Amino acid sequence: MKKALALVLTLCMVFALCACSAKTDEKKESEAPAAVEESKEESKEEEKEEATETAKVIKVGVINNDPNESGYRTANDRAMRETFTAENGYETTFFNNNDAAQQIATAQQMIQDEVDYLLLSPASTTGWDTVLEDAQAAGTQVILFDRMLEADESMYVAAVVSDMAKEGETAVEWLANQGLEEYNIIHIQGHMGSDAQIGRTGALDAKVEAEDKWTYVSQQTADWDEATAKTIVESVINSGEKFNVIYAENDGMARGAVAALDANGITHGKDGDVIVMGFDCNKWALEELVAGNWNYDGQCNPFQAAVVDEIIKDLENGKAPAEKVIYNPEQGFDAATITAEDVENFGI
């Protein structure tokens, strides 16, 4: 009897142990897929982190002009800084100065710092030979933006610029079509030696030289400065010389010139005695055309950053630019035909 009882107890214990073992195995089996999924997720996260760590950061140096120079330059500088960011894959050093010597010295330092790309808006068209040669030797790729410089095309990868000579030609053609009996011109120039100054001056110089009825009453640089432009016009007014055209190479200088006219009671614009011409198409300047206070404004498109960014990304993927020089689309605006829609679409 005792033996039978012991046998029964032993069998109960065996069944209990088997049941526990089965439950444990079931638990392990149910936990296993979850553990595998968790491991997969951790692996994916690690791969993402590794990809982020190993993704190439593109090192860029940007040489630009002073953003306080004009509304155009402010818009141009802002677009460059908003594009060449860490979030967009860049490590960028910016330098802004209107002095060509300081631009050149800083560009040399950027090359020594081993930037991958050197983006240049040169204050002067000349003096860059050594920089370009050193960049080429160091494997630094040069892209021009906004302004050209004098160099063989082999010395830079691409140029995304305004056709400054065309801007001047368009403006002078418009002026010639006004049919004045004589053209007595106050010509207010920008920063001497810059691409913008050379282009906007060149067409007017050629016309004045070719036409007997076209004369310079004054031709001086205001170095893009509004107050200096006002002083130049005041000096001509005080001299008593007659003039009927103000050709200012940016909007700020045109505004300074107009301030001098207003202070001396001289009418200007669509129904006035003096034709007023500017360049850049700041929104406020186009509004002056709409109001009839100015006569002409030549567009200069400041937004090259997105195109330069695209060129760099293509180069990083082994694709060369389709064109060496890419010109921004631009036009001139006349007070007689400008619309409010033009102001919204083209004003900067």
Short mmCIF file of C-alpha atoms in Angstrom, two decimals:
data_model
loop_
_atom_site.label_atom_id
_atom_site.label_comp_id
_atom_site.label_asym_id
_atom_site.label_seq_id
_atom_site.Cartn_x
_atom_site.Cartn_y
_atom_site.Cartn_z
CA MET A 1 0.00 0.00 0.00
CA LYS A 2 2.76 2.38 1.01
CA LYS A 3 4.65 1.49 -2.17
CA ALA A 4 1.59 2.24 -4.29
CA LEU A 5 1.10 5.60 -2.59
CA ALA A 6 4.76 6.52 -3.14
CA LEU A 7 4.45 5.62 -6.82
CA VAL A 8 1.40 7.85 -7.22
CA LEU A 9 3.17 10.79 -5.53
CA THR A 10 6.21 10.30 -7.72
CA LEU A 11 4.10 10.35 -10.89
CA CYS A 12 2.33 13.57 -9.75
CA MET A 13 5.67 15.29 -9.25
CA VAL A 14 6.89 14.23 -12.70
CA PHE A 15 3.72 15.56 -14.37
CA ALA A 16 4.07 18.86 -12.46
CA LEU A 17 7.66 19.27 -13.55
CA CYS A 18 6.76 18.55 -17.16
CA ALA A 19 3.97 21.10 -17.05
CA CYS A 20 6.30 23.77 -15.66
CA SER A 21 8.89 22.97 -18.30
CA ALA A 22 6.28 23.26 -21.05
CA LYS A 23 5.10 26.63 -19.74
CA THR A 24 8.69 27.89 -19.59
CA ASP A 25 9.31 26.76 -23.15
CA GLU A 26 6.11 28.44 -24.28
CA LYS A 27 7.17 31.63 -22.51
CA LYS A 28 10.59 31.51 -24.15
CA GLU A 29 9.00 30.92 -27.55
CA SER A 30 6.61 33.85 -27.08
CA GLU A 31 9.43 36.15 -25.93
CA ALA A 32 11.84 35.13 -28.70
CA PRO A 33 10.16 37.02 -31.60
CA ALA A 34 9.94 40.21 -29.52
CA ALA A 35 13.62 39.93 -28.65
CA VAL A 36 14.52 39.43 -32.32
CA GLU A 37 12.46 42.48 -33.37
CA GLU A 38 14.09 44.60 -30.68
CA SER A 39 17.52 43.47 -31.85
CA LYS A 40 16.63 44.38 -35.45
CA GLU A 41 15.50 47.87 -34.41
CA GLU A 42 18.71 48.43 -32.44
CA SER A 43 20.72 47.31 -35.47
CA LYS A 44 18.86 49.75 -37.73
CA GLU A 45 19.50 52.64 -35.33
CA GLU A 46 23.19 51.75 -35.18
CA GLU A 47 23.35 51.68 -38.98
CA LYS A 48 21.70 55.12 -39.17
CA GLU A 49 24.16 56.52 -36.65
CA GLU A 50 27.09 55.04 -38.57
CA ALA A 51 25.76 56.45 -41.86
CA THR A 52 25.42 59.90 -40.29
CA GLU A 53 28.93 59.71 -38.87
CA THR A 54 30.46 58.54 -42.15
CA ALA A 55 28.49 60.93 -44.48
CA LYS A 56 30.91 63.41 -46.04
CA VAL A 57 30.68 66.98 -44.83
CA ILE A 58 31.49 69.32 -47.72
CA LYS A 59 33.91 72.04 -46.64
CA VAL A 60 33.19 75.37 -48.34
CA GLY A 61 34.69 78.85 -48.23
CA VAL A 62 32.49 81.75 -49.38
CA ILE A 63 34.08 85.08 -50.37
CA ASN A 64 31.41 87.75 -50.81
CA ASN A 65 30.99 91.52 -50.70
CA ASP A 66 29.69 93.61 -47.79
CA PRO A 67 25.98 92.82 -47.21
CA ASN A 68 25.46 96.47 -46.23
CA GLU A 69 26.57 97.57 -49.69
CA SER A 70 23.02 97.48 -51.08
CA GLY A 71 19.66 95.74 -50.92
CA TYR A 72 20.89 93.47 -53.70
CA ARG A 73 23.92 92.38 -51.68
CA THR A 74 21.86 91.84 -48.53
CA ALA A 75 19.56 89.46 -50.44
CA ASN A 76 22.51 87.71 -52.08
CA ASP A 77 24.39 87.18 -48.81
CA ARG A 78 21.27 85.97 -47.01
CA ALA A 79 20.56 83.38 -49.71
CA MET A 80 24.12 82.05 -49.51
CA ARG A 81 24.00 81.75 -45.72
CA GLU A 82 20.59 80.03 -45.79
CA THR A 83 21.82 77.49 -48.36
CA PHE A 84 25.31 76.52 -47.21
CA THR A 85 24.39 75.20 -43.77
CA ALA A 86 25.33 72.20 -41.63
CA GLU A 87 21.80 70.85 -42.14
CA ASN A 88 22.46 70.87 -45.89
CA GLY A 89 25.73 68.97 -45.48
CA TYR A 90 28.20 71.85 -45.43
CA GLU A 91 30.89 73.18 -43.13
CA THR A 92 31.08 76.77 -44.33
CA THR A 93 33.34 79.74 -43.63
CA PHE A 94 31.97 83.12 -44.78
CA PHE A 95 33.96 86.29 -45.45
CA ASN A 96 32.40 89.58 -46.53
CA ASN A 97 34.44 92.55 -47.65
CA ASN A 98 34.53 94.99 -50.58
CA ASP A 99 38.32 95.23 -50.49
CA ALA A 100 39.81 92.95 -53.15
CA ALA A 101 43.16 92.62 -51.34
CA GLN A 102 41.44 91.36 -48.19
CA GLN A 103 39.27 89.01 -50.23
CA ILE A 104 42.35 87.56 -51.92
CA ALA A 105 44.25 87.11 -48.63
CA THR A 106 41.28 85.33 -47.06
CA ALA A 107 40.81 83.13 -50.10
CA GLN A 108 44.45 82.03 -49.81
CA GLN A 109 43.86 81.12 -46.17
CA MET A 110 40.76 79.12 -47.06
CA ILE A 111 42.79 77.14 -49.59
CA GLN A 112 45.40 76.42 -46.90
CA ASP A 113 42.56 75.29 -44.65
CA GLU A 114 41.74 72.71 -47.34
CA VAL A 115 38.23 73.73 -48.29
CA ASP A 116 36.69 71.47 -50.93
CA TYR A 117 35.07 74.39 -52.75
CA LEU A 118 35.91 78.09 -52.91
CA LEU A 119 32.91 80.24 -53.88
CA LEU A 120 33.89 83.70 -55.11
CA SER A 121 32.05 86.96 -55.70
CA PRO A 122 35.14 89.06 -56.43
CA ALA A 123 35.24 92.75 -55.54
CA SER A 124 37.60 93.25 -58.48
CA THR A 125 37.85 91.36 -61.75
CA THR A 126 41.67 91.27 -61.64
CA GLY A 127 44.38 90.07 -59.26
CA TRP A 128 43.08 86.54 -58.73
CA ASP A 129 45.62 84.56 -60.78
CA THR A 130 47.66 83.28 -57.83
CA VAL A 131 44.54 82.30 -55.89
CA LEU A 132 43.20 80.32 -58.83
CA GLU A 133 46.54 78.61 -59.44
CA ASP A 134 46.92 77.70 -55.76
CA ALA A 135 43.36 76.39 -55.62
CA GLN A 136 43.94 74.19 -58.63
CA ALA A 137 47.19 72.84 -57.18
CA ALA A 138 45.48 72.08 -53.86
CA GLY A 139 42.50 70.36 -55.47
CA THR A 140 40.10 73.09 -54.33
CA GLN A 141 37.34 73.61 -56.87
CA VAL A 142 36.43 77.25 -57.58
CA ILE A 143 32.90 78.38 -58.43
CA LEU A 144 32.18 82.03 -59.26
CA PHE A 145 28.86 83.54 -58.27
CA ASP A 146 27.30 86.95 -58.85
CA ARG A 147 30.37 88.46 -60.56
CA MET A 148 32.92 87.32 -63.10
CA LEU A 149 36.68 87.79 -62.95
CA GLU A 150 39.36 87.86 -65.62
CA ALA A 151 40.71 84.32 -65.93
CA ASP A 152 40.84 81.42 -68.31
CA GLU A 153 37.75 79.21 -67.98
CA SER A 154 39.96 76.25 -67.09
CA MET A 155 40.74 77.91 -63.75
CA TYR A 156 37.22 77.55 -62.36
CA VAL A 157 34.58 74.82 -62.44
CA ALA A 158 31.56 77.03 -63.15
CA ALA A 159 30.24 80.57 -62.92
CA VAL A 160 26.67 81.47 -61.92
CA VAL A 161 26.53 85.20 -62.62
CA SER A 162 24.70 88.21 -63.98
CA ASP A 163 25.58 89.37 -67.49
CA MET A 164 26.67 92.83 -66.40
CA ALA A 165 27.58 93.94 -69.91
CA LYS A 166 24.10 92.96 -71.09
CA GLU A 167 22.57 94.91 -68.19
CA GLY A 168 24.41 98.01 -69.39
CA GLU A 169 23.45 97.46 -73.02
CA THR A 170 19.77 97.00 -72.14
CA ALA A 171 19.76 100.21 -70.08
CA VAL A 172 21.53 102.30 -72.72
CA GLU A 173 19.25 100.98 -75.46
CA TRP A 174 16.24 102.00 -73.37
CA LEU A 175 17.72 105.46 -72.82
CA ALA A 176 18.42 105.93 -76.53
CA ASN A 177 14.80 105.05 -77.29
CA GLN A 178 13.59 108.01 -75.20
CA GLY A 179 14.46 110.27 -78.15
CA LEU A 180 15.91 113.24 -76.28
CA GLU A 181 17.31 116.07 -78.38
CA GLU A 182 20.48 115.87 -76.31
CA TYR A 183 21.69 113.71 -73.46
CA ASN A 184 23.50 115.56 -70.67
CA ILE A 185 24.32 112.82 -68.22
CA ILE A 186 25.38 112.60 -64.60
CA HIS A 187 26.93 109.15 -64.45
CA ILE A 188 27.31 107.77 -60.90
CA GLN A 189 29.51 104.69 -60.93
CA GLY A 190 29.78 101.78 -58.53
CA HIS A 191 32.91 100.21 -57.04
CA MET A 192 35.60 100.74 -59.67
CA GLY A 193 36.94 97.54 -61.20
CA SER A 194 34.01 95.39 -60.13
CA ASP A 195 32.21 93.34 -62.76
CA ALA A 196 28.98 95.30 -62.18
CA GLN A 197 30.69 98.66 -62.61
CA ILE A 198 32.60 97.59 -65.72
CA GLY A 199 29.50 96.16 -67.39
CA ARG A 200 27.14 99.02 -66.59
CA THR A 201 29.75 101.66 -67.46
CA GLY A 202 30.97 100.03 -70.68
CA ALA A 203 27.79 100.36 -72.72
CA LEU A 204 27.27 103.99 -71.69
CA ASP A 205 30.90 104.93 -72.39
CA ALA A 206 30.59 103.44 -75.87
CA LYS A 207 27.40 105.39 -76.60
CA VAL A 208 28.78 108.71 -75.33
CA GLU A 209 31.89 108.24 -77.43
CA ALA A 210 29.87 107.37 -80.54
CA GLU A 211 27.16 110.07 -80.34
CA ASP A 212 27.79 113.82 -80.51
CA LYS A 213 24.56 114.59 -78.64
CA TRP A 214 25.52 112.36 -75.68
CA THR A 215 27.70 114.14 -73.11
CA TYR A 216 28.96 113.46 -69.60
CA VAL A 217 28.28 116.42 -67.33
CA SER A 218 29.86 114.37 -64.56
CA GLN A 219 31.22 110.82 -64.30
CA GLN A 220 32.31 109.83 -60.78
CA THR A 221 32.24 106.81 -58.52
CA ALA A 222 30.12 106.87 -55.37
CA ASP A 223 31.36 103.35 -54.54
CA TRP A 224 27.73 102.13 -54.21
CA ASP A 225 27.12 104.72 -51.46
CA GLU A 226 23.84 106.70 -51.33
CA ALA A 227 25.19 109.72 -49.43
CA THR A 228 28.16 110.08 -51.78
CA ALA A 229 25.83 109.98 -54.78
CA LYS A 230 23.79 112.79 -53.27
CA THR A 231 26.95 114.86 -52.81
CA ILE A 232 27.97 114.31 -56.44
CA VAL A 233 24.61 115.56 -57.74
CA GLU A 234 24.58 118.51 -55.34
CA SER A 235 27.99 119.52 -56.67
CA VAL A 236 26.74 119.50 -60.26
CA ILE A 237 23.63 121.49 -59.30
CA ASN A 238 25.78 124.07 -57.52
CA SER A 239 28.02 124.37 -60.56
CA GLY A 240 25.06 125.49 -62.68
CA GLU A 241 25.70 122.90 -65.40
CA LYS A 242 22.60 121.63 -67.16
CA PHE A 243 21.72 117.94 -67.08
CA ASN A 244 18.69 115.83 -67.93
CA VAL A 245 19.78 112.26 -67.16
CA ILE A 246 20.99 110.54 -64.01
CA TYR A 247 22.45 107.10 -64.72
CA ALA A 248 23.21 105.53 -61.32
CA GLU A 249 24.73 102.06 -61.22
CA ASN A 250 22.63 100.88 -58.28
CA ASP A 251 19.34 101.78 -56.63
CA GLY A 252 20.87 103.26 -53.50
CA MET A 253 22.91 105.77 -55.47
CA ALA A 254 19.85 106.65 -57.57
CA ARG A 255 17.95 107.38 -54.35
CA GLY A 256 20.78 109.61 -53.14
CA ALA A 257 20.73 111.48 -56.45
CA VAL A 258 16.96 111.99 -56.23
CA ALA A 259 17.32 113.36 -52.71
CA ALA A 260 19.60 116.07 -54.12
CA LEU A 261 17.09 116.89 -56.87
CA ASP A 262 14.22 117.12 -54.36
CA ALA A 263 16.24 119.39 -52.08
CA ASN A 264 16.74 121.78 -54.97
CA GLY A 265 13.21 121.65 -56.43
CA ILE A 266 14.21 119.85 -59.63
CA THR A 267 11.50 117.61 -61.07
CA HIS A 268 12.28 114.06 -62.14
CA GLY A 269 10.69 110.83 -63.29
CA LYS A 270 7.98 110.15 -65.81
CA ASP A 271 6.70 113.73 -66.07
CA GLY A 272 9.81 115.53 -64.79
CA ASP A 273 12.82 117.34 -66.23
CA VAL A 274 15.38 114.67 -65.30
CA ILE A 275 15.37 110.99 -66.26
CA VAL A 276 16.38 108.80 -63.29
CA MET A 277 17.87 105.34 -63.88
CA GLY A 278 18.98 102.74 -61.34
CA PHE A 279 19.91 99.07 -61.15
CA ASP A 280 19.13 96.05 -58.93
CA CYS A 281 15.31 96.16 -58.69
CA ASN A 282 14.87 96.56 -54.98
CA LYS A 283 11.15 96.44 -54.25
CA TRP A 284 11.14 100.02 -52.97
CA ALA A 285 12.91 101.15 -56.18
CA LEU A 286 10.32 99.47 -58.40
CA GLU A 287 7.64 101.22 -56.35
CA GLU A 288 9.34 104.51 -57.28
CA LEU A 289 8.82 103.54 -60.92
CA VAL A 290 5.15 102.74 -60.31
CA ALA A 291 4.77 106.15 -58.66
CA GLY A 292 6.45 107.80 -61.66
CA ASN A 293 9.34 109.21 -59.62
CA TRP A 294 11.97 107.19 -61.49
CA ASN A 295 12.05 106.17 -65.14
CA TYR A 296 14.03 102.93 -65.40
CA ASP A 297 15.44 100.15 -63.21
CA GLY A 298 17.66 97.36 -64.48
CA GLN A 299 17.24 93.96 -62.87
CA CYS A 300 20.18 92.20 -61.24
CA ASN A 301 19.15 88.79 -59.90
CA PRO A 302 20.82 88.05 -56.51
CA PHE A 303 19.71 84.44 -56.15
CA GLN A 304 22.53 82.18 -57.30
CA ALA A 305 22.84 80.06 -54.13
CA ALA A 306 20.45 77.26 -55.10
CA VAL A 307 22.12 76.78 -58.49
CA VAL A 308 25.60 76.71 -56.91
CA ASP A 309 24.37 74.17 -54.35
CA GLU A 310 23.04 71.96 -57.16
CA ILE A 311 26.35 72.19 -59.04
CA ILE A 312 28.30 71.12 -55.94
CA LYS A 313 25.99 68.18 -55.23
CA ASP A 314 26.34 67.06 -58.87
CA LEU A 315 30.13 67.33 -58.69
CA GLU A 316 30.12 65.23 -55.53
CA ASN A 317 28.27 62.56 -57.52
CA GLY A 318 30.70 62.74 -60.42
CA LYS A 319 28.54 64.89 -62.71
CA ALA A 320 30.14 67.95 -64.30
CA PRO A 321 28.11 71.15 -64.95
CA ALA A 322 26.36 71.16 -68.32
CA GLU A 323 27.45 74.79 -68.87
CA LYS A 324 30.60 76.61 -67.78
CA VAL A 325 28.91 80.00 -67.40
CA ILE A 326 25.27 80.21 -66.31
CA TYR A 327 23.66 83.64 -66.65
CA ASN A 328 20.74 84.66 -64.47
CA PRO A 329 17.66 85.71 -66.49
CA GLU A 330 17.24 89.50 -66.17
CA GLN A 331 15.37 92.43 -67.71
CA GLY A 332 14.79 96.18 -67.41
CA PHE A 333 11.64 97.93 -66.14
CA ASP A 334 10.10 101.14 -67.49
CA ALA A 335 7.90 103.48 -65.45
CA ALA A 336 5.49 103.62 -68.38
CA THR A 337 4.80 99.89 -68.39
CA ILE A 338 5.66 98.43 -64.96
CA THR A 339 2.83 96.78 -63.02
CA ALA A 340 2.16 95.98 -59.37
CA GLU A 341 2.61 92.32 -60.31
CA ASP A 342 6.14 93.12 -61.56
CA VAL A 343 6.96 94.68 -58.20
CA GLU A 344 5.82 91.56 -56.35
CA ASN A 345 7.48 89.09 -58.72
CA PHE A 346 10.81 90.83 -59.28
CA GLY A 347 11.39 93.21 -56.37
CA ILE A 348 14.06 92.10 -53.88
#
